[in-house]
Coordinates of C-alpha atoms in Angstrom, one line a residue:
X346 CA -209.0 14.8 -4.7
X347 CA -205.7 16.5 -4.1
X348 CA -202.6 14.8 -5.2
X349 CA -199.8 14.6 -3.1
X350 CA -198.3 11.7 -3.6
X351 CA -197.1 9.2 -6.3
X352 CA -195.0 6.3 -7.0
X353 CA -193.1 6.1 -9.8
X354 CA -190.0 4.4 -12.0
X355 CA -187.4 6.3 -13.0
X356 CA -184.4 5.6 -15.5
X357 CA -181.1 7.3 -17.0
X358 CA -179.7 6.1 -20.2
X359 CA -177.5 3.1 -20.9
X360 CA -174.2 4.7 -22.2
X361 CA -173.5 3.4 -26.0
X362 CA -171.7 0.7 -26.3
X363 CA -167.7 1.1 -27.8
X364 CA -167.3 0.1 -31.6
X365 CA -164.6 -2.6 -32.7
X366 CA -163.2 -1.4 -36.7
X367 CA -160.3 -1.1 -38.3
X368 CA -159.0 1.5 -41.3
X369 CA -160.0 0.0 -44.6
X370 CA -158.6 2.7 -46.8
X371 CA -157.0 2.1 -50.3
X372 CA -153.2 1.6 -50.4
X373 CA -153.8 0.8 -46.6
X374 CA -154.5 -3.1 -46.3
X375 CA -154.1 -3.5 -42.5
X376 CA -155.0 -0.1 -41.3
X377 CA -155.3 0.3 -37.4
X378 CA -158.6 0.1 -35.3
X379 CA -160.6 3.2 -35.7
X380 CA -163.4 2.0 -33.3
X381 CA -165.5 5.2 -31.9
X382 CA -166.5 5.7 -28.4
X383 CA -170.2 5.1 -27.8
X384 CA -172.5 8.3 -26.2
X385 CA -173.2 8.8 -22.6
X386 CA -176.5 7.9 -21.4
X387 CA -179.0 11.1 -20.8
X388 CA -179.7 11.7 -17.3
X389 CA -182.6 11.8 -15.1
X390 CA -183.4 15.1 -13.8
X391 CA -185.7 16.9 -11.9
X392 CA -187.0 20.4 -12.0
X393 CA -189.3 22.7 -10.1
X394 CA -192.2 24.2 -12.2
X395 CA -193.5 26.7 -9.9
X396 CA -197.2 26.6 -12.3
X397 CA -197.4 23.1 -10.5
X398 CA -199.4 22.8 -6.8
X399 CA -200.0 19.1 -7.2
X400 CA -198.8 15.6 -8.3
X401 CA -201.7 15.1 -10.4
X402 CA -200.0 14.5 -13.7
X403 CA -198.0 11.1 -11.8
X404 CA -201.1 9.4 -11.9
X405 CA -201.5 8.8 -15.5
X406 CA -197.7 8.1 -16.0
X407 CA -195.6 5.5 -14.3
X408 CA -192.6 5.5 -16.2
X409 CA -190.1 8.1 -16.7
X410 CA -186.8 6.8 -18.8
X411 CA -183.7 8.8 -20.2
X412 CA -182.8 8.6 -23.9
X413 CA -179.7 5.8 -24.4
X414 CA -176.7 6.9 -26.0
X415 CA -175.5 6.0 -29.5
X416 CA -173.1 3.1 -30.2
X417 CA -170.1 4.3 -31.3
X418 CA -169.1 3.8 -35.1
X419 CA -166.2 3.4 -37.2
X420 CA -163.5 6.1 -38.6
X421 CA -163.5 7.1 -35.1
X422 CA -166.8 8.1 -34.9
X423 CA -168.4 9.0 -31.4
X424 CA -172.0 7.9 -30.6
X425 CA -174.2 10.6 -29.8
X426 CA -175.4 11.4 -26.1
X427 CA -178.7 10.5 -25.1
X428 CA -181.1 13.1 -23.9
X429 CA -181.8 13.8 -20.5
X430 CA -185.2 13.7 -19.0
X431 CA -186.5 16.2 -16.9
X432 CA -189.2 15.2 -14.8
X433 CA -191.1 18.7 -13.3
X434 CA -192.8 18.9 -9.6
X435 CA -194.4 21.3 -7.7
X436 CA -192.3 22.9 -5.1
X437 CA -192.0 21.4 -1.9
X438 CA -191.9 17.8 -3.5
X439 CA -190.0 15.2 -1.4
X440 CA -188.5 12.2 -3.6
X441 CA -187.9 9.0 -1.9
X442 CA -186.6 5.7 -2.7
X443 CA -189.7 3.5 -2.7
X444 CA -187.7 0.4 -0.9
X445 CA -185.9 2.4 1.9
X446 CA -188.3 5.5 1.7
X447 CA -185.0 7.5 2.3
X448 CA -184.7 10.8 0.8
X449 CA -183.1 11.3 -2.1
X450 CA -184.0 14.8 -3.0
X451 CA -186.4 17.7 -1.4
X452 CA -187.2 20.1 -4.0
X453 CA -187.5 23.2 -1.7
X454 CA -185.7 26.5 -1.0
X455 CA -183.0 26.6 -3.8
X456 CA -183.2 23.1 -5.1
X457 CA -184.6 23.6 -8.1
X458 CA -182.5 21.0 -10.5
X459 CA -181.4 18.3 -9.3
X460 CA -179.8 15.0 -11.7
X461 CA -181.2 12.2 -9.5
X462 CA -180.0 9.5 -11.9
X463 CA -176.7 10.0 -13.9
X464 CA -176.4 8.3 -17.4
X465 CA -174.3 5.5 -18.0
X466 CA -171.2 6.5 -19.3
X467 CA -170.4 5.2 -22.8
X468 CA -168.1 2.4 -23.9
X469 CA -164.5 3.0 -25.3
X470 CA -164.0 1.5 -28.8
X471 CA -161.1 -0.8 -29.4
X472 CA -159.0 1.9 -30.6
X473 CA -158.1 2.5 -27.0
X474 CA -156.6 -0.1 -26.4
X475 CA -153.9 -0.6 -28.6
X476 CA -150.4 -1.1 -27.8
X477 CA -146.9 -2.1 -29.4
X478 CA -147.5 -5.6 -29.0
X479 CA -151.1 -5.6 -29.6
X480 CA -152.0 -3.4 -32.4
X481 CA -155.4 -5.0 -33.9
X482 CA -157.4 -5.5 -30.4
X483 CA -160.7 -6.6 -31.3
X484 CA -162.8 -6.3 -28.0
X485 CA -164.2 -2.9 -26.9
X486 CA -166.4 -1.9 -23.7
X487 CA -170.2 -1.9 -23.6
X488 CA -171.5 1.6 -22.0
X489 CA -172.5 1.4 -18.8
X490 CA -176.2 0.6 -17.9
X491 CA -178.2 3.0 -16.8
X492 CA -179.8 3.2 -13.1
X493 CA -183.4 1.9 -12.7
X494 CA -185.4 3.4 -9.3
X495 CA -189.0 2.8 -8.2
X496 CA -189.7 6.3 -6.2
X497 CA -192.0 7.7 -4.1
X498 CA -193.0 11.5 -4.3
X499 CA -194.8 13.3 -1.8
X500 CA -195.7 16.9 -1.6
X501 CA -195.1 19.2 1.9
X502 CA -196.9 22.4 0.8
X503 CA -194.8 25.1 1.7
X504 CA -196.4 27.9 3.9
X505 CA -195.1 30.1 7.1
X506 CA -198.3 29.4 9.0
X507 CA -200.8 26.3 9.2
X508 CA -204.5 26.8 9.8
X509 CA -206.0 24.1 11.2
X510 CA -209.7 23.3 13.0
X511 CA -212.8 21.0 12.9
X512 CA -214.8 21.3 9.6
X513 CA -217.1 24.1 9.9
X514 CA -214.9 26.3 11.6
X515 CA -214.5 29.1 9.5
X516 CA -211.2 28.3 7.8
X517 CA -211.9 28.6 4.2
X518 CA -214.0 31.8 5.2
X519 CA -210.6 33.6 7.1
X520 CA -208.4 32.3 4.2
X521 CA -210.4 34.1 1.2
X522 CA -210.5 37.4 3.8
X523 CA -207.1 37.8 4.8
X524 CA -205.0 36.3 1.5
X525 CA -205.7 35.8 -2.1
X526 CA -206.8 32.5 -1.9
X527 CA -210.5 31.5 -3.4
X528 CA -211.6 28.4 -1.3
X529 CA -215.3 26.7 -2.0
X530 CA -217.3 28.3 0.8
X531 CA -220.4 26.8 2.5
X532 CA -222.0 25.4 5.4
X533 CA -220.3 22.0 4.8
X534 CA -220.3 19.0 7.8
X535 CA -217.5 17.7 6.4
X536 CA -213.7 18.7 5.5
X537 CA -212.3 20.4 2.8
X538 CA -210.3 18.4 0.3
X539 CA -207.8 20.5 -0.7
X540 CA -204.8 22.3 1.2
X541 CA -205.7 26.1 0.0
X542 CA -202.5 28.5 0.5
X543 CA -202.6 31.9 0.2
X544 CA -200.7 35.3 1.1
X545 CA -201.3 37.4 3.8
X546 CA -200.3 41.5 2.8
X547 CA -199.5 43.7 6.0
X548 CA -199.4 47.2 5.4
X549 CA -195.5 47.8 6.5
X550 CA -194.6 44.4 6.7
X551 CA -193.4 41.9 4.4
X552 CA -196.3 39.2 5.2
X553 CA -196.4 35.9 4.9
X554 CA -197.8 32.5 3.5
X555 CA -200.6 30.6 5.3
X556 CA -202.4 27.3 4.5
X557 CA -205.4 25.7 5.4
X558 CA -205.2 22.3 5.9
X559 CA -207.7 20.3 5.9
X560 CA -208.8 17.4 7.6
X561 CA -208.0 17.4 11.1
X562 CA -210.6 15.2 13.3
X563 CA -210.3 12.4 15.7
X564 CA -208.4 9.8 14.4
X565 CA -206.9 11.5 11.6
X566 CA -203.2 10.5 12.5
X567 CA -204.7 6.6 12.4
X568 CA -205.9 7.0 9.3
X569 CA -209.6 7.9 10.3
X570 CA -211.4 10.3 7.5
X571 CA -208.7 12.6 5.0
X572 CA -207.4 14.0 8.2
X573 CA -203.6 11.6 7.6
X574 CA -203.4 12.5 4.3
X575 CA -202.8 16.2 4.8
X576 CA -201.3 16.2 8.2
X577 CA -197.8 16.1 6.0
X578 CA -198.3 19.5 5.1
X579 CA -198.0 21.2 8.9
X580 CA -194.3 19.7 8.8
X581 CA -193.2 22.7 7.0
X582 CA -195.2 25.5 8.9
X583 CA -192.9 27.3 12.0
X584 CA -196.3 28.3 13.4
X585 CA -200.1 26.8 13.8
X586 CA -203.1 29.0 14.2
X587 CA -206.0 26.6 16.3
X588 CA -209.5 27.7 14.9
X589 CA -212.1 27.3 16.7
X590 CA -215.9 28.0 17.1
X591 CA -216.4 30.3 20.2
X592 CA -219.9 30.4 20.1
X593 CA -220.4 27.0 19.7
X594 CA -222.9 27.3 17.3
X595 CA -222.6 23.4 16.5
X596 CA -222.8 22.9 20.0
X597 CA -219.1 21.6 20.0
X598 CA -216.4 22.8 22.9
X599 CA -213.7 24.4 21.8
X600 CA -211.3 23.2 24.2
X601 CA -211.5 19.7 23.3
X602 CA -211.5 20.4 20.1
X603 CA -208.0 21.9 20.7
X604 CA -206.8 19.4 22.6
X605 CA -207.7 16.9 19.8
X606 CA -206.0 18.1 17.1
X607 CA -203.1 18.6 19.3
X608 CA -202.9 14.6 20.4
X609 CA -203.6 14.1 16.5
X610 CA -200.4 16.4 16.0
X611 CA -198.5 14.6 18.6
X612 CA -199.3 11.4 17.6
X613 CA -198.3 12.0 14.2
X614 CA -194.8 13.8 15.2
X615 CA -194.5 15.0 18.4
X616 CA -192.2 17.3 17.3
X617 CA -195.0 19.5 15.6
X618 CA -195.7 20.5 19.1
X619 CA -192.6 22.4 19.4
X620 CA -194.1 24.9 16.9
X621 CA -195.2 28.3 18.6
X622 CA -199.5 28.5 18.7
X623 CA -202.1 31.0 18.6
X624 CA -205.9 30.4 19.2
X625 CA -208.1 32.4 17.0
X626 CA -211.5 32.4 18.7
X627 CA -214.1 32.4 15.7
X628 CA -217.6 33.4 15.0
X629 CA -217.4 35.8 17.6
X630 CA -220.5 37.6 15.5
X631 CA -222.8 34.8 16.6
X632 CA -222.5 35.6 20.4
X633 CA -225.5 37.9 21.5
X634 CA -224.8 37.8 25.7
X635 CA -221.4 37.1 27.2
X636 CA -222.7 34.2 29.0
X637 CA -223.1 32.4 25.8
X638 CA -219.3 33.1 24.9
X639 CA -216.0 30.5 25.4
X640 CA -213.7 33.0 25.3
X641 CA -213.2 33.4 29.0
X642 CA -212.7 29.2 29.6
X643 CA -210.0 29.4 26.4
X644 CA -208.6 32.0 28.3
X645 CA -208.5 30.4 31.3
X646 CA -206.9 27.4 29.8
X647 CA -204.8 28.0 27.4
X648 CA -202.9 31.3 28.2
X649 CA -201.4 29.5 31.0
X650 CA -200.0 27.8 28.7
X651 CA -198.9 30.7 26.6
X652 CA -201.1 30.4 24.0
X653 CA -202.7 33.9 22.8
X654 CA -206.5 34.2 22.3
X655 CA -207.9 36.5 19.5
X656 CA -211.8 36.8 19.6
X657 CA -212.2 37.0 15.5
X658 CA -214.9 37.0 13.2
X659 CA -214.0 36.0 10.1
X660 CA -217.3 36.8 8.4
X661 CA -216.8 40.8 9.5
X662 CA -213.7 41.4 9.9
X663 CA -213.9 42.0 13.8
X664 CA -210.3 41.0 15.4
X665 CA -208.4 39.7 12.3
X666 CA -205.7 42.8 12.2
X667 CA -204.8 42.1 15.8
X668 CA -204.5 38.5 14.8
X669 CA -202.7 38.8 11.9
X670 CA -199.9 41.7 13.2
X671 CA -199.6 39.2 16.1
X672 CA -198.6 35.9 13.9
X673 CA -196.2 38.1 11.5
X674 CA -194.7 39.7 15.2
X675 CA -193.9 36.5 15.9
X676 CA -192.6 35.0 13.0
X677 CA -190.1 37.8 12.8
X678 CA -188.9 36.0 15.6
X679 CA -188.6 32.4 14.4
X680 CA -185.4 31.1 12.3
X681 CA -186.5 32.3 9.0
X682 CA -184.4 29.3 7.2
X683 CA -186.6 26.9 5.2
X684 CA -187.2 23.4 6.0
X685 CA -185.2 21.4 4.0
X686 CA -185.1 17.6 4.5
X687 CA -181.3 16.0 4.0
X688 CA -180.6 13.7 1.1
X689 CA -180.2 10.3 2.6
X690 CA -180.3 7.7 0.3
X691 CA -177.6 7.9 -3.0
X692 CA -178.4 6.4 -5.8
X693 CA -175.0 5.4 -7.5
X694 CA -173.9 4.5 -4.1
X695 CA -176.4 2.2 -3.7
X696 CA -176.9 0.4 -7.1
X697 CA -172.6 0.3 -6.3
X698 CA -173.1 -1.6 -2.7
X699 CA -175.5 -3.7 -4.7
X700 CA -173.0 -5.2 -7.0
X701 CA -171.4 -7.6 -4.5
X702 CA -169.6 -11.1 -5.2
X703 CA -169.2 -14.2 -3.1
X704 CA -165.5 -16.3 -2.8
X705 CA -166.1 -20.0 -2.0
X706 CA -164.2 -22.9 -2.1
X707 CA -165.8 -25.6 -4.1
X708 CA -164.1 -29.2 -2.1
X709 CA -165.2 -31.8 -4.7
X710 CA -164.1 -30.0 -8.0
X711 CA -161.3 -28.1 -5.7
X712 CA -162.0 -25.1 -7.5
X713 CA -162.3 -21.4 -5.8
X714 CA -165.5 -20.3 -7.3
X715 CA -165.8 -16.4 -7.3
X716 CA -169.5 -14.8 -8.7
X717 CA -171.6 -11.6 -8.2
X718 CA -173.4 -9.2 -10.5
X719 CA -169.9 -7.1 -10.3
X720 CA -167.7 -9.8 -11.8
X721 CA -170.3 -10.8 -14.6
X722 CA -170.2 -6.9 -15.5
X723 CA -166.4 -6.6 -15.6
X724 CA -166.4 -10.1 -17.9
X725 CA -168.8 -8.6 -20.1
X726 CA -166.7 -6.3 -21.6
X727 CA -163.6 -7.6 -21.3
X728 CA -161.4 -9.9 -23.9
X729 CA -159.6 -12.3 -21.4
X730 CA -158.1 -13.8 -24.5
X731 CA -156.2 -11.0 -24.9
X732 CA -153.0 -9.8 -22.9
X733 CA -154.3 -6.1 -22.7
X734 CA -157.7 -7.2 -21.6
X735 CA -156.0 -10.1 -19.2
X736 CA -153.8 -7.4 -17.6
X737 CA -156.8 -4.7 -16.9
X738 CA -158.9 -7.8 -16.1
X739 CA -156.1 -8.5 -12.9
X740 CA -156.0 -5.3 -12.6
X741 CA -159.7 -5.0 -11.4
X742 CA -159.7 -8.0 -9.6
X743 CA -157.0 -6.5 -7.6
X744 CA -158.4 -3.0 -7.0
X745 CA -161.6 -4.8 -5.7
X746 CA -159.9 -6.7 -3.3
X747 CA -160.7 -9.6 -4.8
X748 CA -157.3 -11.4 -4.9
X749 CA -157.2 -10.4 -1.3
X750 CA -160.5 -12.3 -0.6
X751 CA -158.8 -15.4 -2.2
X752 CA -155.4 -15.6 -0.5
X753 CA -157.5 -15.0 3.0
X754 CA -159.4 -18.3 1.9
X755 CA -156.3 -20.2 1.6
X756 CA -155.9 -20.1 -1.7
X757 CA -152.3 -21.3 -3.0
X758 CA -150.3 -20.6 -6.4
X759 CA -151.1 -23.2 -9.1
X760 CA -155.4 -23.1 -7.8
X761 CA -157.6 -23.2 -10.0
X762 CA -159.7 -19.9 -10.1
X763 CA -163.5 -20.5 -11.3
X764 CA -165.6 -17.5 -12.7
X765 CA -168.6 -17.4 -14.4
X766 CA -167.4 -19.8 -16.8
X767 CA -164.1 -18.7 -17.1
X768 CA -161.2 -21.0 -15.4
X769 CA -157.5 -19.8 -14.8
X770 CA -154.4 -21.1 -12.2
X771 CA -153.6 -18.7 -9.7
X772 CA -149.8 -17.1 -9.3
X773 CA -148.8 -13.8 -7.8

C-alpha cells in the first residue's frame, strides 16, 4: 500500500544545564565562581530527500528526538551542543500539528530545510552572575527544555497534470506510453494502489509532470473504496485530464462517469473544480462502426461547457500528440507558481501561549495565590534567597505583567504574595 501519511513525535534537545564552581587553585583559597555555561539543545530539522516518493519509513518509527546539550563544567568550561536531528521526506510532504492539524511546514518548491523545533538554549553558570556585593553566587540556570510535538505528515504528490478515471480506463496504459513511468498493467476490475507520476517529453517544449491517481469511484470522497486516500494528491495539479472509455467496452457511460468523479471532486474541495479540464476519449481502437462510439454525446455535453474532447487510443498511439500539445498549450497559460501551503501553526509560539498562570485571591488564608507552568519554570532556576536572583526574579514578574495582574486584583502593599511554595509581602 502506498504511504502517505504518518503520525509522529518529534523533539529538540533540552539545553544543558549552567554549572555552579568556584576557582580552587593553590595560593588561591576563595577563588571566584568559574561555573561554565551548559550546550544548546540540537534541533529538529527537516530535509527533502528527493530518492524518497513515500512515507513508508514513518511506519516503523514513532519517535524522532534531538541530542541534549552538555551541562556545563567547571574552570569555565562550556557544555557541548547537542546534535540536531534531521528527519528526511519526500517532496511535497505537508507537516501538521496533530492537535490543531495546522500547518507547520510544506516541504515543496524551495523548502527544502526547514528547523521545525529549535533546541533549548543552554543554562548560564553562576559565574554570570556575580556582582560587587555578591561575588560567590551559588545558583545557576537549568537550559531550557526542549519542545515535544505529536505531528501529522501527509504527502501531496507534486505533478502539473492529474489523470484521473474509473478503474479500467486505460490510465496506467497512457502513463507508461506518454512518460517514463512503469505502472503494473492488466485487465484489472479494481484500482490501482499507487499514485504513478511520470514526465511527459514534447519535442520543442519543455513538458511537464503528470500523475495517475488512483482511486476515483462513487463514494470515494466518503471514504468508500481507496478512492479518499489519494484524492489529496489532485490539490496540487493546475489541470485534470478525465479518462474515459468511449467504447464502452464495460458497458459503462462515459458521461456519468464524468460527472461522478466531478461531484467526488467537489465534494471533497469544491475548489478542485476551478482547475481547467480536458476529456481524453479512450479505447477509441475498440470502436468498429460509428454508431457504437460516445464521442459525439461527450461532445455534445461537455464542450458546451468548454471542455475539449480528444478521441485517443492509448494502446496505439492514435490521438495522444494532439492531446498532449493541447494540455502543455494550456499550461503555458496557467500561473506556473507552485502550490505552497502557508505555515500556520508555530511551534515556540505555541508551547509560549501554553505557559499561562492564574492570580487568585485566597479569602480564608488572605493570601494572593499566583501559579502556572511559567512561574514554576522561572522558580526553578532562580535563587530567591539571593539579592541578584530576587532582583531578576521581580524583574520577570514585572515584564510578564504579573505585578500588574496583582494590583488590578486589589492587591495592597504589605499582602502576602503566595507562589508555588514561596511566600513574600508585597511593596512597590
Amino acid at each position: 500500500m502506498f504511504a502517505d501519511h504518518a503520525r509522529i513525535i518529534i523533539k529538540s534537545g533540552k539545553g544543558g544545564n549552567g554549572h555552579v564552581s568556584f576557582r580552587r587553585e593553590k595560593y588561591v583559597p576563595n577563588g571566584g565562581p568559574d561555573g561554565g555555561d551548559g550546550g544548546h539543545g540540537g534541533d529538529l530539522i527537516f530535509q527533502v530527500d528527493e530518492g524518497l516518493n513515500t512515507l513508508a519509513d514513518f511506519r516503523h518509527k514513532r519517535k524522532y528526538a534531538a541530542e541534549n546539550g552538555e551541562d556545563g563544567k567547571k574552570r569555565n568550561c562550556h557544555g557541548k551542543n547537542g546534535e540536531d536531528r534531521i528527519v528526511k521526506v519526500p517532496a511535497g510532504t505537508i507537516l501538521r500539528d496533530a492537535a490543531s492539524n495546522k500547518v507547520i511546514a510544506d516541504m515543496s518548491g524551495d523548502n527544502k530545510r526547514q528547523i521545525i523545533l529549535k533546541g533549548g538554549k543552554g543554562g548560564l553558570g553562576n559565574q554570570h552572575f556575580a556582582t560587587a556585593t555578591m561575588q560567590a553566587p551559588k545558583y545557576a540556570q537549568p537550559g531550557q527544555p526542549g519542545i515535544e510535538l505529536e505531528v501529522y505528515l501527509e504527502l501531496k504528490v507534486i505533478a502539473d497534470v492529474g489523470l484521473v478515471g474509473f478503474p479500467n480506463v486505460g490510465k496506467s496504459t497512457l502513463l507508461s506510453r506518454v512518460t517514463n513511468a512503469q505502472p503494473k498493467i492488466a485487465n484489472y476490475h479494481f484500482t490501482t494502489l499507487n499514485p504513478n507520476l511520470g514526465v511527459v517529453d514534447l519535442e520543442g517544449t519543455g513538458g511537464f509532470v503528470i500523475a495517475d491517481i488512483p482511486g476515483l469511484i462513487e463514494g470515494a470522497s466518503e471514504g468508500v473504496g481507496l478512492g479518499h486516500a489519494f484524492l489529496k494528491h489532485i490539490e496540487r495539479t493546475k489541470m485534470i485530464i478525465h479518462m474515459v472509455d468511449a467504447a464502452s467496452v464495460e458497458g459503462r457511460n462515459p458521461i456519468d462517469d464524468i460527472y461522478a468523479i466531478n461531484q467526488e471532486l467537489e465534494n471533497y474541495n469544491p475548489e478542485l473544480l476551478k482547475k481547467p479540464q480536458v476529456i481524453a476519449a479512450n479505447k477509441m481502437d475498440a470502436v468498429y462502426e460509428e454508431s457504437e462510439s460516445n464521442l459525439p454525446a461527450l461532445k455534445a455535453e461537455f464542450e458546451s461547457q468548454g471542455m475539449k474532447i480528444f478521441p485517443i487510443s492509448a494502446v496505439s498511439g492514435q490521438g495522444l500528440k494532439e492531446l498532449l500539445y493541447y494540455v502543455n498549450e494550456v499550461l503555458s497559460e496557467l500561473d506556473d507558481t507552485p502550490i505552497i501551503y502557508e505555515q500556520e501553526f508555530f511551534p515556540e509560539t505555541a508551547v509560549f501561549q501554553e505557559e499561562s498562570y492564574t492570580v487568585e485571591y485566597n479569602e480564608e488564608e488572605q493570601v494572593y495565590v499566583v501559579e502556572g507552568p511559567k512561574i514554576e519554570k522561572m522558580l526553578g532556576y532562580t535563587n530567591i534567597d539571593s539579592e541578584k536572583g530576587f532582583l531578576f526574579f521581580q524583574k520577570f514578574l514585572r515584564e510578564q505583567g504579573i505585578l500588574s495582574d496583582l494590583e488590578e486584583a486589589g492587591i495592597s502593599e504589605g499582602d502576602t504574595v503566595r507562589m508555588y511554595g514561596l511566600e513574600f509581602d508585597y511593596y512597590k
